[in-house]
PDB file of C-alpha atoms in Angstrom:
ATOM      1  CA  UNK A   4      45.196   8.355  70.249  1.00 56.00           C
ATOM      2  CA  UNK A   5      43.216   5.948  72.464  1.00 61.00           C
ATOM      3  CA  UNK A   6      43.394   6.686  76.174  1.00 69.00           C
ATOM      4  CA  UNK A   7      44.987   4.200  78.627  1.00 79.00           C
ATOM      5  CA  UNK A   8      42.587   2.912  81.273  1.00 80.00           C
ATOM      6  CA  UNK A   9      44.898   0.219  82.500  1.00 86.00           C
ATOM      7  CA  UNK A  10      43.151  -3.051  83.338  1.00 87.00           C
ATOM      8  CA  UNK A  11      39.753  -1.420  83.700  1.00 87.00           C
ATOM      9  CA  UNK A  12      36.979  -2.671  81.432  1.00 83.00           C
ATOM     10  CA  UNK A  13      33.217  -2.722  81.030  1.00 86.00           C
ATOM     11  CA  UNK A  14      31.571  -6.119  81.048  1.00 88.00           C
ATOM     12  CA  UNK A  15      29.837  -6.940  77.725  1.00 87.00           C
ATOM     13  CA  UNK A  16      27.239  -9.622  78.328  1.00 90.00           C
ATOM     14  CA  UNK A  17      25.739  -9.383  74.811  1.00 88.00           C
ATOM     15  CA  UNK A  18      28.784 -10.381  72.775  1.00 88.00           C
ATOM     16  CA  UNK A  19      28.651 -14.050  73.792  1.00 90.00           C
ATOM     17  CA  UNK A  20      24.852 -14.258  73.758  1.00 91.00           C
ATOM     18  CA  UNK A  21      24.161 -12.723  70.322  1.00 94.00           C
ATOM     19  CA  UNK A  22      27.338 -12.958  68.285  1.00 91.00           C
ATOM     20  CA  UNK A  23      25.459 -13.749  65.067  1.00 93.00           C
ATOM     21  CA  UNK A  24      23.181 -10.731  65.355  1.00 93.00           C
ATOM     22  CA  UNK A  25      26.076  -8.413  66.127  1.00 91.00           C
ATOM     23  CA  UNK A  26      27.943  -9.836  63.112  1.00 93.00           C
ATOM     24  CA  UNK A  27      24.915  -9.258  60.906  1.00 94.00           C
ATOM     25  CA  UNK A  28      24.798  -5.655  62.128  1.00 91.00           C
ATOM     26  CA  UNK A  29      28.206  -5.061  60.554  1.00 90.00           C
ATOM     27  CA  UNK A  30      27.323  -6.766  57.316  1.00 93.00           C
ATOM     28  CA  UNK A  31      23.943  -5.041  56.969  1.00 92.00           C
ATOM     29  CA  UNK A  32      24.658  -1.536  58.232  1.00 91.00           C
ATOM     30  CA  UNK A  33      28.456  -1.251  57.933  1.00 88.00           C
ATOM     31  CA  UNK A  34      28.808  -0.528  61.669  1.00 92.00           C
ATOM     32  CA  UNK A  35      30.681  -3.182  63.668  1.00 93.00           C
ATOM     33  CA  UNK A  36      30.665  -4.169  67.308  1.00 92.00           C
ATOM     34  CA  UNK A  37      34.447  -3.592  67.327  1.00 92.00           C
ATOM     35  CA  UNK A  38      34.177   0.005  66.057  1.00 91.00           C
ATOM     36  CA  UNK A  39      31.403   0.639  68.585  1.00 92.00           C
ATOM     37  CA  UNK A  40      33.668  -0.534  71.426  1.00 90.00           C
ATOM     38  CA  UNK A  41      36.618   1.527  70.144  1.00 88.00           C
ATOM     39  CA  UNK A  42      34.482   4.655  69.939  1.00 89.00           C
ATOM     40  CA  UNK A  43      33.350   4.101  73.535  1.00 87.00           C
ATOM     41  CA  UNK A  44      37.005   4.034  74.581  1.00 84.00           C
ATOM     42  CA  UNK A  45      37.761   7.300  72.719  1.00 84.00           C
ATOM     43  CA  UNK A  46      39.467   6.063  69.542  1.00 86.00           C
ATOM     44  CA  UNK A  47      39.464   9.285  67.528  1.00 84.00           C
ATOM     45  CA  UNK A  48      39.842   7.594  64.143  1.00 90.00           C
ATOM     46  CA  UNK A  49      36.788   5.420  64.755  1.00 90.00           C
ATOM     47  CA  UNK A  50      34.908   8.342  66.331  1.00 90.00           C
ATOM     48  CA  UNK A  51      35.565  10.443  63.218  1.00 92.00           C
ATOM     49  CA  UNK A  52      34.329   7.622  61.017  1.00 91.00           C
ATOM     50  CA  UNK A  53      31.169   7.095  63.049  1.00 91.00           C
ATOM     51  CA  UNK A  54      30.522  10.850  63.374  1.00 93.00           C
ATOM     52  CA  UNK A  55      30.757  11.265  59.603  1.00 93.00           C
ATOM     53  CA  UNK A  56      28.312   8.407  59.134  1.00 91.00           C
ATOM     54  CA  UNK A  57      25.983  10.026  61.677  1.00 92.00           C
ATOM     55  CA  UNK A  58      26.132  13.417  59.893  1.00 93.00           C
ATOM     56  CA  UNK A  59      25.493  11.655  56.610  1.00 93.00           C
ATOM     57  CA  UNK A  60      22.519   9.945  58.201  1.00 93.00           C
ATOM     58  CA  UNK A  61      21.139  13.295  59.417  1.00 94.00           C
ATOM     59  CA  UNK A  62      21.388  14.750  55.917  1.00 95.00           C
ATOM     60  CA  UNK A  63      19.888  11.643  54.336  1.00 95.00           C
ATOM     61  CA  UNK A  64      17.099  11.524  56.922  1.00 94.00           C
ATOM     62  CA  UNK A  65      16.231  15.171  56.272  1.00 96.00           C
ATOM     63  CA  UNK A  66      16.099  14.622  52.518  1.00 96.00           C
ATOM     64  CA  UNK A  67      14.587  11.148  52.666  1.00 95.00           C
ATOM     65  CA  UNK A  68      10.875  12.101  52.453  1.00 95.00           C
ATOM     66  CA  UNK A  69      11.280  14.381  49.422  1.00 95.00           C
ATOM     67  CA  UNK A  70      13.783  12.062  47.734  1.00 95.00           C
ATOM     68  CA  UNK A  71      11.465   9.107  48.282  1.00 95.00           C
ATOM     69  CA  UNK A  72       8.486  11.070  46.983  1.00 95.00           C
ATOM     70  CA  UNK A  73      10.472  12.202  43.918  1.00 95.00           C
ATOM     71  CA  UNK A  74      11.591   8.643  43.167  1.00 95.00           C
ATOM     72  CA  UNK A  75       8.056   7.392  43.675  1.00 96.00           C
ATOM     73  CA  UNK A  76       6.793   9.893  41.069  1.00 96.00           C
ATOM     74  CA  UNK A  77       9.625   9.074  38.671  1.00 96.00           C
ATOM     75  CA  UNK A  78       9.086   5.327  38.944  1.00 97.00           C
ATOM     76  CA  UNK A  79       5.286   5.526  38.771  1.00 97.00           C
ATOM     77  CA  UNK A  80       5.330   7.981  35.859  1.00 97.00           C
ATOM     78  CA  UNK A  81       7.921   5.926  33.995  1.00 97.00           C
ATOM     79  CA  UNK A  82       5.698   2.878  34.421  1.00 97.00           C
ATOM     80  CA  UNK A  83       2.621   4.790  33.252  1.00 97.00           C
ATOM     81  CA  UNK A  84       4.437   6.256  30.240  1.00 97.00           C
ATOM     82  CA  UNK A  85       5.782   2.881  29.147  1.00 97.00           C
ATOM     83  CA  UNK A  86       2.356   1.326  29.642  1.00 96.00           C
ATOM     84  CA  UNK A  87       0.943   4.052  27.399  1.00 97.00           C
ATOM     85  CA  UNK A  88       3.590   3.338  24.771  1.00 96.00           C
ATOM     86  CA  UNK A  89       2.761  -0.358  24.970  1.00 96.00           C
ATOM     87  CA  UNK A  90      -0.916   0.477  24.338  1.00 96.00           C
ATOM     88  CA  UNK A  91       0.097   2.685  21.395  1.00 95.00           C
ATOM     89  CA  UNK A  92       2.073  -0.207  19.942  1.00 95.00           C
ATOM     90  CA  UNK A  93      -0.934  -2.513  20.313  1.00 93.00           C
ATOM     91  CA  UNK A  94      -3.273   0.052  18.753  1.00 93.00           C
ATOM     92  CA  UNK A  95      -0.856   0.646  15.877  1.00 93.00           C
ATOM     93  CA  UNK A  96      -0.572  -3.082  15.243  1.00 91.00           C
ATOM     94  CA  UNK A  97      -4.334  -3.546  15.316  1.00 88.00           C
ATOM     95  CA  UNK A  98      -5.503  -0.504  13.397  1.00 91.00           C
ATOM     96  CA  UNK A  99      -2.342  -0.090  11.314  1.00 89.00           C
ATOM     97  CA  UNK A 100      -3.008  -3.415   9.624  1.00 87.00           C
ATOM     98  CA  UNK A 101      -6.618  -2.391   9.096  1.00 87.00           C
ATOM     99  CA  UNK A 102      -5.577   0.966   7.641  1.00 88.00           C
ATOM    100  CA  UNK A 103      -3.003  -0.549   5.284  1.00 90.00           C
ATOM    101  CA  UNK A 104      -5.559  -3.082   4.060  1.00 89.00           C
ATOM    102  CA  UNK A 105      -8.007  -0.231   3.405  1.00 89.00           C
ATOM    103  CA  UNK A 106      -5.331   1.711   1.491  1.00 92.00           C
ATOM    104  CA  UNK A 107      -4.416  -1.305  -0.642  1.00 92.00           C
ATOM    105  CA  UNK A 108      -8.088  -2.066  -1.305  1.00 91.00           C
ATOM    106  CA  UNK A 109      -8.681   1.534  -2.368  1.00 92.00           C
ATOM    107  CA  UNK A 110      -5.709   1.395  -4.724  1.00 91.00           C
ATOM    108  CA  UNK A 111      -7.012  -1.819  -6.270  1.00 92.00           C
ATOM    109  CA  UNK A 112     -10.520  -0.359  -6.677  1.00 91.00           C
ATOM    110  CA  UNK A 113      -9.066   2.822  -8.161  1.00 92.00           C
ATOM    111  CA  UNK A 114      -6.994   0.854 -10.683  1.00 92.00           C
ATOM    112  CA  UNK A 115      -9.962  -1.332 -11.586  1.00 90.00           C
ATOM    113  CA  UNK A 116     -12.125   1.766 -12.084  1.00 89.00           C
ATOM    114  CA  UNK A 117      -9.515   3.264 -14.413  1.00 90.00           C
ATOM    115  CA  UNK A 118      -9.235  -0.018 -16.309  1.00 90.00           C
ATOM    116  CA  UNK A 119     -13.012  -0.263 -16.666  1.00 89.00           C
ATOM    117  CA  UNK A 120     -13.174   3.317 -17.945  1.00 88.00           C
ATOM    118  CA  UNK A 121     -10.459   2.519 -20.502  1.00 89.00           C
ATOM    119  CA  UNK A 122     -12.271  -0.672 -21.510  1.00 88.00           C
ATOM    120  CA  UNK A 123     -15.591   1.176 -21.835  1.00 88.00           C
ATOM    121  CA  UNK A 124     -13.925   3.817 -23.988  1.00 86.00           C
ATOM    122  CA  UNK A 125     -12.352   1.110 -26.172  1.00 85.00           C
ATOM    123  CA  UNK A 126     -15.720  -0.669 -26.478  1.00 86.00           C
ATOM    124  CA  UNK A 127     -17.344   2.616 -27.487  1.00 82.00           C
ATOM    125  CA  UNK A 128     -14.679   3.245 -30.123  1.00 81.00           C
ATOM    126  CA  UNK A 129     -15.024  -0.299 -31.460  1.00 81.00           C
ATOM    127  CA  UNK A 130     -18.811  -0.027 -31.558  1.00 81.00           C
ATOM    128  CA  UNK A 131     -18.625   3.355 -33.283  1.00 80.00           C
ATOM    129  CA  UNK A 132     -16.043   2.018 -35.724  1.00 77.00           C
ATOM    130  CA  UNK A 133     -18.180  -1.021 -36.500  1.00 77.00           C
ATOM    131  CA  UNK A 134     -21.246   1.160 -37.026  1.00 79.00           C
ATOM    132  CA  UNK A 135     -19.341   3.557 -39.290  1.00 75.00           C
ATOM    133  CA  UNK A 136     -18.040   0.590 -41.264  1.00 74.00           C
ATOM    134  CA  UNK A 137     -21.528  -0.928 -41.527  1.00 75.00           C
ATOM    135  CA  UNK A 138     -23.000   2.385 -42.628  1.00 74.00           C
ATOM    136  CA  UNK A 139     -20.299   2.922 -45.235  1.00 71.00           C
ATOM    137  CA  UNK A 140     -20.730  -0.605 -46.541  1.00 70.00           C
ATOM    138  CA  UNK A 141     -24.513  -0.297 -46.651  1.00 72.00           C
ATOM    139  CA  UNK A 142     -24.245   3.002 -48.491  1.00 71.00           C
ATOM    140  CA  UNK A 143     -21.887   1.422 -51.010  1.00 66.00           C
ATOM    141  CA  UNK A 144     -24.437  -1.356 -51.585  1.00 63.00           C
ATOM    142  CA  UNK A 145     -27.123   1.232 -52.276  1.00 65.00           C
ATOM    143  CA  UNK A 146     -24.816   2.789 -54.868  1.00 63.00           C
ATOM    144  CA  UNK A 147     -24.037  -0.609 -56.354  1.00 58.00           C
ATOM    145  CA  UNK A 148     -27.751  -1.393 -56.693  1.00 58.00           C
ATOM    146  CA  UNK A 149     -27.994   1.479 -59.148  1.00 56.00           C
ATOM    147  CA  UNK A 150     -24.844   0.479 -60.969  1.00 53.00           C
ATOM    148  CA  UNK A 151     -25.723  -3.037 -62.095  1.00 51.00           C
ATOM    149  CA  UNK A 152     -28.788  -5.126 -62.694  1.00 47.00           C
ATOM    150  CA  UNK A 153     -26.955  -8.238 -61.631  1.00 52.00           C
ATOM    151  CA  UNK A 154     -28.858  -8.991 -58.423  1.00 50.00           C
ATOM    152  CA  UNK A 155     -26.793 -12.071 -57.778  1.00 54.00           C
ATOM    153  CA  UNK A 156     -23.615 -10.023 -57.740  1.00 57.00           C
ATOM    154  CA  UNK A 157     -25.194  -7.522 -55.334  1.00 56.00           C
ATOM    155  CA  UNK A 158     -26.379 -10.272 -52.998  1.00 55.00           C
ATOM    156  CA  UNK A 159     -22.957 -11.924 -53.022  1.00 61.00           C
ATOM    157  CA  UNK A 160     -21.187  -8.626 -52.414  1.00 61.00           C
ATOM    158  CA  UNK A 161     -23.542  -7.758 -49.570  1.00 61.00           C
ATOM    159  CA  UNK A 162     -23.123 -11.168 -47.919  1.00 61.00           C
ATOM    160  CA  UNK A 163     -19.338 -10.968 -48.134  1.00 62.00           C
ATOM    161  CA  UNK A 164     -19.288  -7.466 -46.686  1.00 61.00           C
ATOM    162  CA  UNK A 165     -21.522  -8.501 -43.772  1.00 60.00           C
ATOM    163  CA  UNK A 166     -19.136 -11.351 -42.990  1.00 60.00           C
ATOM    164  CA  UNK A 167     -16.201  -8.969 -43.193  1.00 54.00           C
ATOM    165  CA  UNK A 168     -17.808  -6.461 -40.809  1.00 57.00           C
ATOM    166  CA  UNK A 169     -17.909  -9.132 -38.108  1.00 57.00           C
ATOM    167  CA  UNK A 170     -14.106  -9.372 -38.162  1.00 56.00           C
ATOM    168  CA  UNK A 171     -12.780  -5.831 -38.369  1.00 53.00           C
ATOM    169  CA  UNK A 172      -9.080  -6.781 -38.697  1.00 53.00           C
ATOM    170  CA  UNK A 173      -9.940  -8.734 -41.881  1.00 62.00           C
ATOM    171  CA  UNK A 174     -12.274  -6.145 -43.401  1.00 62.00           C
ATOM    172  CA  UNK A 175      -9.895  -4.978 -46.122  1.00 69.00           C
ATOM    173  CA  UNK A 176      -9.019  -8.461 -47.411  1.00 75.00           C
ATOM    174  CA  UNK A 177     -12.647  -9.588 -47.351  1.00 72.00           C
ATOM    175  CA  UNK A 178     -13.802  -6.372 -49.033  1.00 73.00           C
ATOM    176  CA  UNK A 179     -11.197  -6.804 -51.773  1.00 78.00           C
ATOM    177  CA  UNK A 180     -12.357 -10.354 -52.432  1.00 82.00           C
ATOM    178  CA  UNK A 181     -16.010  -9.249 -52.433  1.00 79.00           C
ATOM    179  CA  UNK A 182     -15.185  -6.470 -54.896  1.00 81.00           C
ATOM    180  CA  UNK A 183     -13.353  -8.868 -57.184  1.00 84.00           C
ATOM    181  CA  UNK A 184     -16.322 -11.254 -57.031  1.00 83.00           C
ATOM    182  CA  UNK A 185     -18.811  -8.466 -57.830  1.00 84.00           C
ATOM    183  CA  UNK A 186     -16.774  -7.227 -60.803  1.00 83.00           C
ATOM    184  CA  UNK A 187     -16.208 -10.736 -62.143  1.00 83.00           C
ATOM    185  CA  UNK A 188     -19.889 -11.622 -61.793  1.00 82.00           C
ATOM    186  CA  UNK A 189     -20.925  -8.423 -63.586  1.00 80.00           C
ATOM    187  CA  UNK A 190     -18.488  -9.172 -66.410  1.00 81.00           C
ATOM    188  CA  UNK A 191     -19.802 -12.720 -66.786  1.00 79.00           C
ATOM    189  CA  UNK A 192     -23.331 -11.400 -67.011  1.00 78.00           C
ATOM    190  CA  UNK A 193     -22.929  -8.279 -69.178  1.00 80.00           C
ATOM    191  CA  UNK A 194     -19.528  -8.669 -70.786  1.00 77.00           C
ATOM    192  CA  UNK A 195     -18.341  -5.441 -72.383  1.00 79.00           C
ATOM    193  CA  UNK A 196     -21.541  -3.697 -71.322  1.00 80.00           C
ATOM    194  CA  UNK A 197     -20.809  -4.296 -67.653  1.00 80.00           C
ATOM    195  CA  UNK A 198     -20.320  -0.949 -65.941  1.00 83.00           C
ATOM    196  CA  UNK A 199     -17.672  -2.103 -63.498  1.00 82.00           C
ATOM    197  CA  UNK A 200     -16.419   1.448 -62.981  1.00 83.00           C
ATOM    198  CA  UNK A 201     -19.642   2.142 -61.102  1.00 81.00           C
ATOM    199  CA  UNK A 202     -18.880  -0.601 -58.566  1.00 81.00           C
ATOM    200  CA  UNK A 203     -17.080   1.147 -55.662  1.00 76.00           C
ATOM    201  CA  UNK A 204     -13.911  -0.398 -54.277  1.00 75.00           C
ATOM    202  CA  UNK A 205     -13.802   0.139 -50.508  1.00 69.00           C
ATOM    203  CA  UNK A 206     -10.482   1.028 -48.896  1.00 67.00           C
ATOM    204  CA  UNK A 207     -10.544   0.111 -45.187  1.00 59.00           C
ATOM    205  CA  UNK A 208      -7.584   0.314 -42.867  1.00 51.00           C
ATOM    206  CA  UNK A 209      -6.624  -2.885 -41.047  1.00 42.00           C
ATOM    207  CA  UNK A 210      -7.520  -1.245 -37.749  1.00 41.00           C
ATOM    208  CA  UNK A 211     -10.902  -0.223 -39.183  1.00 44.00           C
ATOM    209  CA  UNK A 212     -10.348   3.302 -37.839  1.00 44.00           C
ATOM    210  CA  UNK A 213     -13.316   5.641 -37.813  1.00 44.00           C
ATOM    211  CA  UNK A 214     -11.377   8.428 -39.486  1.00 47.00           C
ATOM    212  CA  UNK A 215     -10.219   6.334 -42.464  1.00 48.00           C
ATOM    213  CA  UNK A 216     -13.601   4.664 -42.983  1.00 43.00           C
ATOM    214  CA  UNK A 217     -15.302   8.034 -42.809  1.00 45.00           C
ATOM    215  CA  UNK A 218     -12.792   9.552 -45.232  1.00 51.00           C
ATOM    216  CA  UNK A 219     -13.337   6.689 -47.707  1.00 47.00           C
ATOM    217  CA  UNK A 220     -17.079   7.186 -47.454  1.00 42.00           C
ATOM    218  CA  UNK A 221     -16.780  10.935 -48.026  1.00 44.00           C
ATOM    219  CA  UNK A 222     -14.497  10.349 -51.018  1.00 53.00           C
ATOM    220  CA  UNK A 223     -16.884   7.739 -52.420  1.00 47.00           C
ATOM    221  CA  UNK A 224     -19.902   9.987 -51.971  1.00 43.00           C
ATOM    222  CA  UNK A 225     -18.021  13.021 -53.346  1.00 45.00           C
ATOM    223  CA  UNK A 226     -18.513  15.179 -50.266  1.00 40.00           C
TER     224      UNK A 226
END
């Protein structure tokens, strides 16, 4: 309860000379000129309020340096950490693209290398097949040369076989036609005395495989 001092009062010369500043004090610091005056006159409610604020201020003031230092560390460290993350993002963008390009290039080179190896192997097989076919054909011509004296038939057969060897998928058809030509020519020349059974009839597969050509040659040669 506020005490009764009758008509007594203390003259306040500041109120009328700085009303704006005193008003700002209340808005900025939550302590008003009115509460200050009431506390001076012993208003216990206001005194309790101001005393609590003062005790709070003592506690805050005691903890202020450490709290400020802790917040300073937290804020500075948070800034540094996020700056580091930002640099990591930039580095990842820069070198990540470079790394992915290198990976993709390596994959392409690896695939091309495998393809080239496959192509080289296929070329080797084709070359070996062609050589086996040529050898078998040439050997058959040597046998034919001893089977008939018809040199024209031999020359025609040899020419047809050479043409056929240049197109492996058509070897069988060309060889059949060459064989028919050789037999017919021998018959025209020697009639019943033509020894057509001594003219070998090649049997090539349409893929001109090494195994089949080699097997035909072995069968023809009797080995």
